[in-house]
Short mmCIF file of C-alpha atoms in Angstrom, two decimals:
data_model
loop_
_atom_site.label_atom_id
_atom_site.label_comp_id
_atom_site.label_asym_id
_atom_site.label_seq_id
_atom_site.Cartn_x
_atom_site.Cartn_y
_atom_site.Cartn_z
CA UNK A 1427 83.80 91.94 93.87
CA UNK A 1428 80.99 94.34 94.61
CA UNK A 1429 79.95 97.17 92.33
CA UNK A 1430 78.40 99.31 95.05
CA UNK A 1431 79.56 102.89 94.68
CA UNK A 1432 79.18 103.80 98.35
CA UNK A 1433 81.24 100.74 99.29
CA UNK A 1434 83.95 101.74 96.85
CA UNK A 1435 84.08 105.26 98.25
CA UNK A 1436 84.18 104.11 101.86
CA UNK A 1437 86.98 101.61 101.31
CA UNK A 1438 88.98 104.01 99.13
CA UNK A 1439 88.86 106.73 101.77
CA UNK A 1440 89.89 104.27 104.47
CA UNK A 1441 92.80 103.06 102.36
CA UNK A 1442 93.88 106.63 101.60
CA UNK A 1443 93.86 107.37 105.32
CA UNK A 1444 95.97 104.26 105.93
CA UNK A 1445 98.54 105.40 103.33
CA UNK A 1446 98.84 108.96 104.67
CA UNK A 1447 101.58 108.10 107.19
CA UNK A 1448 103.77 106.90 104.29
CA UNK A 1449 103.74 110.37 102.70
CA UNK A 1450 106.65 112.61 103.56
CA UNK A 1451 106.12 116.35 103.52
CA UNK A 1452 106.93 117.74 100.08
CA UNK A 1453 106.16 114.57 98.12
CA UNK A 1454 105.82 114.53 94.35
CA UNK A 1455 103.03 111.98 93.95
CA UNK A 1456 102.74 110.07 90.66
CA UNK A 1457 100.17 107.41 89.79
CA UNK A 1458 99.57 105.43 86.61
CA UNK A 1459 96.40 103.54 85.67
CA UNK A 1460 94.78 102.15 88.85
CA UNK A 1461 97.60 103.82 90.73
CA UNK A 1462 96.31 107.11 89.34
CA UNK A 1463 93.01 106.57 91.13
CA UNK A 1464 94.88 105.75 94.33
CA UNK A 1465 96.94 108.92 93.92
CA UNK A 1466 93.81 111.07 93.44
CA UNK A 1467 92.26 109.79 96.66
CA UNK A 1468 95.54 110.05 98.58
CA UNK A 1469 96.25 113.61 97.42
CA UNK A 1470 92.76 114.71 98.44
CA UNK A 1471 93.25 113.08 101.85
CA UNK A 1472 96.67 114.63 102.58
CA UNK A 1473 97.00 117.86 100.56
CA UNK A 1474 99.46 119.53 102.93
CA UNK A 1475 102.04 116.79 102.33
CA UNK A 1476 101.93 116.99 98.54
CA UNK A 1477 104.21 119.19 96.45
CA UNK A 1478 102.76 118.06 93.12
CA UNK A 1479 100.39 115.41 91.75
CA UNK A 1480 100.70 113.63 88.42
CA UNK A 1481 98.20 111.07 87.17
CA UNK A 1482 98.50 109.06 83.98
CA UNK A 1483 95.32 107.64 82.44
CA UNK A 1484 93.41 106.78 85.63
CA UNK A 1485 90.44 104.61 84.55
CA UNK A 1486 87.89 106.67 86.50
CA UNK A 1487 85.24 106.43 83.80
CA UNK A 1488 82.49 107.41 86.20
CA UNK A 1489 83.79 110.99 86.23
CA UNK A 1490 82.35 111.83 82.83
CA UNK A 1491 79.14 111.19 80.97
CA UNK A 1492 80.80 111.32 77.56
CA UNK A 1493 79.33 108.61 75.32
CA UNK A 1494 82.67 106.90 74.69
CA UNK A 1495 83.41 106.70 78.42
CA UNK A 1496 79.92 105.41 79.18
CA UNK A 1497 80.34 102.71 76.52
CA UNK A 1498 83.68 101.58 77.92
CA UNK A 1499 82.29 101.61 81.44
CA UNK A 1500 79.54 99.25 80.30
CA UNK A 1501 82.13 97.00 78.64
CA UNK A 1502 84.12 96.82 81.89
CA UNK A 1503 80.97 96.01 83.83
CA UNK A 1504 80.21 93.19 81.41
CA UNK A 1505 83.76 91.83 81.58
CA UNK A 1506 83.74 91.74 85.38
CA UNK A 1507 80.22 90.31 85.56
CA UNK A 1508 81.03 87.46 83.17
CA UNK A 1509 84.78 87.33 83.64
CA UNK A 1510 86.60 84.19 82.50
CA UNK A 1511 88.22 82.09 85.18
CA UNK A 1512 91.43 81.72 83.22
CA UNK A 1513 93.85 84.70 83.57
CA UNK A 1514 95.16 84.54 80.00
CA UNK A 1515 91.68 84.89 78.50
CA UNK A 1516 90.71 87.61 80.97
CA UNK A 1517 93.82 89.64 80.21
CA UNK A 1518 93.25 89.25 76.47
CA UNK A 1519 89.79 90.81 76.82
CA UNK A 1520 90.95 93.44 79.30
CA UNK A 1521 93.90 94.50 77.14
CA UNK A 1522 91.63 95.04 74.15
CA UNK A 1523 89.50 97.42 76.24
CA UNK A 1524 92.33 99.57 77.63
CA UNK A 1525 94.44 99.63 74.47
CA UNK A 1526 97.22 97.34 75.61
CA UNK A 1527 98.83 94.61 73.57
CA UNK A 1528 97.57 91.20 74.68
CA UNK A 1529 100.08 88.55 75.65
CA UNK A 1530 100.73 86.54 72.47
CA UNK A 1531 100.13 83.03 73.78
CA UNK A 1532 99.46 81.16 77.03
CA UNK A 1533 100.67 80.80 79.64
CA UNK A 1534 101.25 84.25 81.12
CA UNK A 1535 104.59 84.74 82.90
CA UNK A 1536 104.19 83.93 86.62
CA UNK A 1537 104.54 87.53 87.84
CA UNK A 1538 102.13 88.77 85.21
CA UNK A 1539 99.61 86.02 85.98
CA UNK A 1540 99.72 86.99 89.66
CA UNK A 1541 98.97 90.58 88.70
CA UNK A 1542 96.07 89.55 86.46
CA UNK A 1543 94.58 87.36 89.18
CA UNK A 1544 94.76 90.35 91.53
CA UNK A 1545 93.08 92.48 88.88
CA UNK A 1546 90.27 89.96 88.50
CA UNK A 1547 89.40 90.48 92.16
CA UNK A 1548 89.70 94.27 92.16
CA UNK A 1549 86.88 96.67 92.87
CA UNK A 1550 84.97 98.36 90.08
CA UNK A 1551 87.21 101.26 89.07
CA UNK A 1552 84.37 102.81 87.10
CA UNK A 1553 82.70 103.55 90.45
CA UNK A 1554 85.58 105.77 91.60
CA UNK A 1555 84.57 109.35 92.35
CA UNK A 1556 87.63 111.05 93.87
CA UNK A 1557 87.00 114.50 95.36
CA UNK A 1558 88.12 116.64 92.41
CA UNK A 1559 86.71 119.77 94.03
CA UNK A 1560 89.10 119.32 96.93
CA UNK A 1561 91.99 118.86 94.51
CA UNK A 1562 90.99 122.05 92.68
CA UNK A 1563 91.36 123.91 95.98
CA UNK A 1564 94.52 122.10 97.03
CA UNK A 1565 97.81 124.00 97.43
CA UNK A 1566 99.74 122.04 94.81
CA UNK A 1567 99.77 121.82 90.99
CA UNK A 1568 98.27 118.85 89.14
CA UNK A 1569 99.39 117.27 85.87
CA UNK A 1570 97.13 114.90 83.91
CA UNK A 1571 98.77 112.82 81.18
CA UNK A 1572 97.28 110.54 78.54
CA UNK A 1573 98.65 108.49 75.65
CA UNK A 1574 96.49 109.83 72.82
CA UNK A 1575 95.38 106.33 71.85
CA UNK A 1576 91.77 106.10 73.02
CA UNK A 1577 89.01 108.74 73.18
CA UNK A 1578 87.68 107.10 76.35
CA UNK A 1579 90.85 107.90 78.29
CA UNK A 1580 91.15 111.32 76.67
CA UNK A 1581 87.70 112.35 77.88
CA UNK A 1582 88.39 111.11 81.41
CA UNK A 1583 91.72 112.94 81.53
CA UNK A 1584 90.12 116.07 80.09
CA UNK A 1585 87.40 115.94 82.75
CA UNK A 1586 89.91 115.54 85.58
CA UNK A 1587 92.12 118.33 84.25
CA UNK A 1588 89.18 120.71 83.78
CA UNK A 1589 87.77 120.13 87.24
CA UNK A 1590 91.12 120.36 89.05
CA UNK A 1591 92.57 123.25 86.98
CA UNK A 1592 95.39 120.92 86.02
CA UNK A 1593 98.09 121.04 83.40
CA UNK A 1594 97.19 118.65 80.57
CA UNK A 1595 99.60 116.69 78.39
CA UNK A 1596 99.37 113.98 75.73
CA UNK A 1597 102.39 111.79 74.98
CA UNK A 1598 101.91 109.29 72.18
CA UNK A 1599 103.89 106.17 71.44
CA UNK A 1600 103.15 103.69 74.24
CA UNK A 1601 99.35 103.73 74.34
CA UNK A 1602 98.13 103.17 77.93
CA UNK A 1603 101.65 102.58 79.31
CA UNK A 1604 102.66 106.20 78.79
CA UNK A 1605 105.79 106.15 81.02
CA UNK A 1606 107.28 103.56 78.70
CA UNK A 1607 107.92 106.21 76.04
CA UNK A 1608 110.96 107.05 78.16
CA UNK A 1609 112.66 110.40 77.66
CA UNK A 1610 109.65 112.49 76.54
CA UNK A 1611 107.76 111.46 79.66
CA UNK A 1612 110.80 111.99 81.90
CA UNK A 1613 111.36 115.45 80.42
CA UNK A 1614 107.72 116.40 80.99
CA UNK A 1615 107.78 115.15 84.58
CA UNK A 1616 111.10 116.82 85.32
CA UNK A 1617 109.92 120.19 84.07
CA UNK A 1618 106.66 119.88 85.99
CA UNK A 1619 108.52 119.04 89.20
CA UNK A 1620 110.97 121.90 88.69
CA UNK A 1621 108.14 124.34 88.03
CA UNK A 1622 106.41 123.22 91.20
CA UNK A 1623 109.58 124.17 93.10
CA UNK A 1624 109.71 127.75 91.78
CA UNK A 1625 108.82 130.27 94.51
CA UNK A 1626 106.34 132.31 92.38
CA UNK A 1627 104.34 129.15 91.68
CA UNK A 1628 104.64 127.65 95.16
CA UNK A 1629 101.11 127.51 96.44
CA UNK A 1630 101.69 124.70 98.91
CA UNK A 1631 101.61 125.70 102.53
CA UNK A 1632 104.04 123.89 104.81
CA UNK A 1633 107.78 123.21 104.69
CA UNK A 1634 109.68 125.43 102.28
CA UNK A 1635 113.07 123.75 102.28
CA UNK A 1636 112.62 121.73 99.09
CA UNK A 1637 114.78 122.84 96.17
CA UNK A 1638 115.45 121.94 92.52
CA UNK A 1639 118.45 119.81 93.52
CA UNK A 1640 116.12 117.42 95.34
CA UNK A 1641 113.92 117.29 92.26
CA UNK A 1642 116.89 116.42 90.06
CA UNK A 1643 117.97 113.72 92.51
CA UNK A 1644 114.45 112.31 92.39
CA UNK A 1645 114.58 112.27 88.59
CA UNK A 1646 117.92 110.45 88.71
CA UNK A 1647 116.25 107.86 90.91
CA UNK A 1648 113.32 107.74 88.50
CA UNK A 1649 115.61 106.99 85.56
CA UNK A 1650 117.36 104.25 87.55
CA UNK A 1651 114.08 102.57 88.44
CA UNK A 1652 112.77 102.97 84.89
CA UNK A 1653 115.79 101.10 83.56
CA UNK A 1654 115.08 98.39 86.12
CA UNK A 1655 111.58 97.97 84.72
CA UNK A 1656 109.48 99.83 87.31
CA UNK A 1657 107.30 102.92 86.95
CA UNK A 1658 105.89 105.93 88.71
CA UNK A 1659 107.72 107.29 91.68
CA UNK A 1660 108.69 110.29 93.74
CA UNK A 1661 109.23 110.45 97.46
CA UNK A 1662 106.27 108.06 97.39
CA UNK A 1663 106.03 105.13 95.01
CA UNK A 1664 102.61 104.48 93.46
CA UNK A 1665 103.21 101.52 91.10
CA UNK A 1666 101.31 101.07 87.90
CA UNK A 1667 98.71 98.35 87.86
CA UNK A 1668 100.82 95.14 88.00
CA UNK A 1669 99.13 93.49 85.03
CA UNK A 1670 100.03 96.24 82.55
CA UNK A 1671 103.16 97.20 80.71
CA UNK A 1672 104.58 93.78 79.91
#
């Protein structure tokens, strides 16, 4: 995996362009963890298709020079530079950095091990520099959520919210896996979606046929998928990083 920032930016923009056709007009876009970074790039690439954007603890530590974020960025760089070959050990170290509970003993469950192996080959998320200026000018509201468990994530989320004029929320109880708190997160997301549908707050240019009923139907679908063990959806599904939340 390369750590070149220009390479990260080029590939991320190409991937966002590739995902654009999957976005329906009037999408509520939600992304958690690495999916939050994907959602930031995708929303900047297709603003006219987005009705609202929610990101939960995206690990874009390059967006702030706060000492705690810089320290964690260095720890990630060290982990990836000297990463163990064995997924269990890698996840144990990774979990301690992001505030997740490590898996108690080897081996990892097969699905989880596959996710960790994918993570081990991922690009350097600390090199991500999504176009926050474009999001600040975009015609849709933004919500940035954190779990209140780590100052590193709080500073990143604060920086994103400040630079995109976003609504900011902290929901404690599940550390990095914020959606796992259940009802408090669902209530926050539901209210945010409903507010984005209100005519006085509708800044998005484009189709105007969305209504609160569609939002409620989407939330019903969200609850169904949550009970099935998945996270983060709207008209478009941006899954959380597959190695987290187990």
